[in-house]
Amino acid sequence: MDGADRDRGAFVIEGDDGEGPAPARSAQEWDALIAAQECAAVEQSALAAHLSYLRARETRAVAVRAMAAARRRAREAALRADEGRAAEERERERGRALRLHGLTGSEQEKGRPRTTEAGGSGCGVEGEYGRTRADSHANSE
C-alpha cells in the first residue's frame, strides 16, 4: 500500500486466494459492504423467525387435528358405552318379563312356557298336549 492509497482512505487486505493484496477499497465501499452484511444478517434472522413461526403454526395445526380426533374417538366410545348399557337394560327387562310369564332357561329361547312331566305347572299354562291345567281338571271331574 503506497502513500497515495492511504491518502484516499483505502485499505488493503489479503485476497481470498492468498496471492497478494486484494484491490484497494475506499471507506465508503467498506461502509457499503458492512451495511450489506448487516442487512443480510437481518434478512437471515427474519427468515429464521418466519420459519419458526411456520413450524409453530404447523405444530399447532397438528395438535388441533389430534385433539379433534381424540374428541371424536371419545364421543364414539361414549355412544358405544351408552348402547351397551341400553342393551344390558333391555336384556334385564326381557329376563324380568320372561320370569314374570313363567319362562326359564332354554324355554326362553324357544318362547314356550315352562311345563312339568305331569303336563303343566299352573292354571292357564299349556301342558304337553296343548291342554291347560284347568282343562285337565274339568275333564277329570
PDB file of N, CA and C in Angstrom, residues 11-16 20-25:
ATOM      1  N   PHE A  11      -8.080   0.826   2.055  1.00  0.00           N
ATOM      2  CA  PHE A  11      -7.473  -0.226   2.884  1.00  0.00           C
ATOM      3  C   PHE A  11      -7.081  -1.356   1.971  1.00  0.00           C
ATOM      4  N   VAL A  12      -6.012  -2.014   2.321  1.00  0.00           N
ATOM      5  CA  VAL A  12      -5.567  -3.156   1.540  1.00  0.00           C
ATOM      6  C   VAL A  12      -5.648  -4.381   2.432  1.00  0.00           C
ATOM      7  N   ILE A  13      -6.309  -5.424   1.925  1.00  0.00           N
ATOM      8  CA  ILE A  13      -6.363  -6.691   2.672  1.00  0.00           C
ATOM      9  C   ILE A  13      -5.882  -7.782   1.759  1.00  0.00           C
ATOM     10  N   GLU A  14      -5.540  -8.906   2.351  1.00  0.00           N
ATOM     11  CA  GLU A  14      -5.099 -10.040   1.545  1.00  0.00           C
ATOM     12  C   GLU A  14      -6.270 -10.555   0.728  1.00  0.00           C
ATOM     13  N   GLY A  15      -6.019 -11.017  -0.460  1.00  0.00           N
ATOM     14  CA  GLY A  15      -7.057 -11.581  -1.322  1.00  0.00           C
ATOM     15  C   GLY A  15      -7.491 -12.952  -0.820  1.00  0.00           C
ATOM     16  N   ASP A  16      -8.630 -13.448  -1.289  1.00  0.00           N
ATOM     17  CA  ASP A  16      -9.150 -14.740  -0.874  1.00  0.00           C
ATOM     18  C   ASP A  16      -8.233 -15.884  -1.278  1.00  0.00           C
ATOM     19  N   GLY A  20      -1.287 -12.175  -2.728  1.00  0.00           N
ATOM     20  CA  GLY A  20      -1.120 -10.728  -2.834  1.00  0.00           C
ATOM     21  C   GLY A  20      -2.321  -9.969  -2.333  1.00  0.00           C
ATOM     22  N   PRO A  21      -2.184  -8.675  -2.369  1.00  0.00           N
ATOM     23  CA  PRO A  21      -3.247  -7.835  -1.825  1.00  0.00           C
ATOM     24  C   PRO A  21      -4.481  -7.806  -2.729  1.00  0.00           C
ATOM     25  N   ALA A  22      -5.637  -7.678  -2.061  1.00  0.00           N
ATOM     26  CA  ALA A  22      -6.886  -7.526  -2.805  1.00  0.00           C
ATOM     27  C   ALA A  22      -6.944  -6.093  -3.307  1.00  0.00           C
ATOM     28  N   PRO A  23      -7.823  -5.815  -4.215  1.00  0.00           N
ATOM     29  CA  PRO A  23      -7.906  -4.441  -4.698  1.00  0.00           C
ATOM     30  C   PRO A  23      -8.244  -3.494  -3.555  1.00  0.00           C
ATOM     31  N   ALA A  24      -7.710  -2.351  -3.608  1.00  0.00           N
ATOM     32  CA  ALA A  24      -7.933  -1.363  -2.559  1.00  0.00           C
ATOM     33  C   ALA A  24      -9.376  -0.871  -2.611  1.00  0.00           C
ATOM     34  N   ARG A  25      -9.977  -0.675  -1.414  1.00  0.00           N
ATOM     35  CA  ARG A  25     -11.357  -0.193  -1.333  1.00  0.00           C
ATOM     36  C   ARG A  25     -11.359   1.092  -0.514  1.00  0.00           C
TER      37      ARG A  25
END
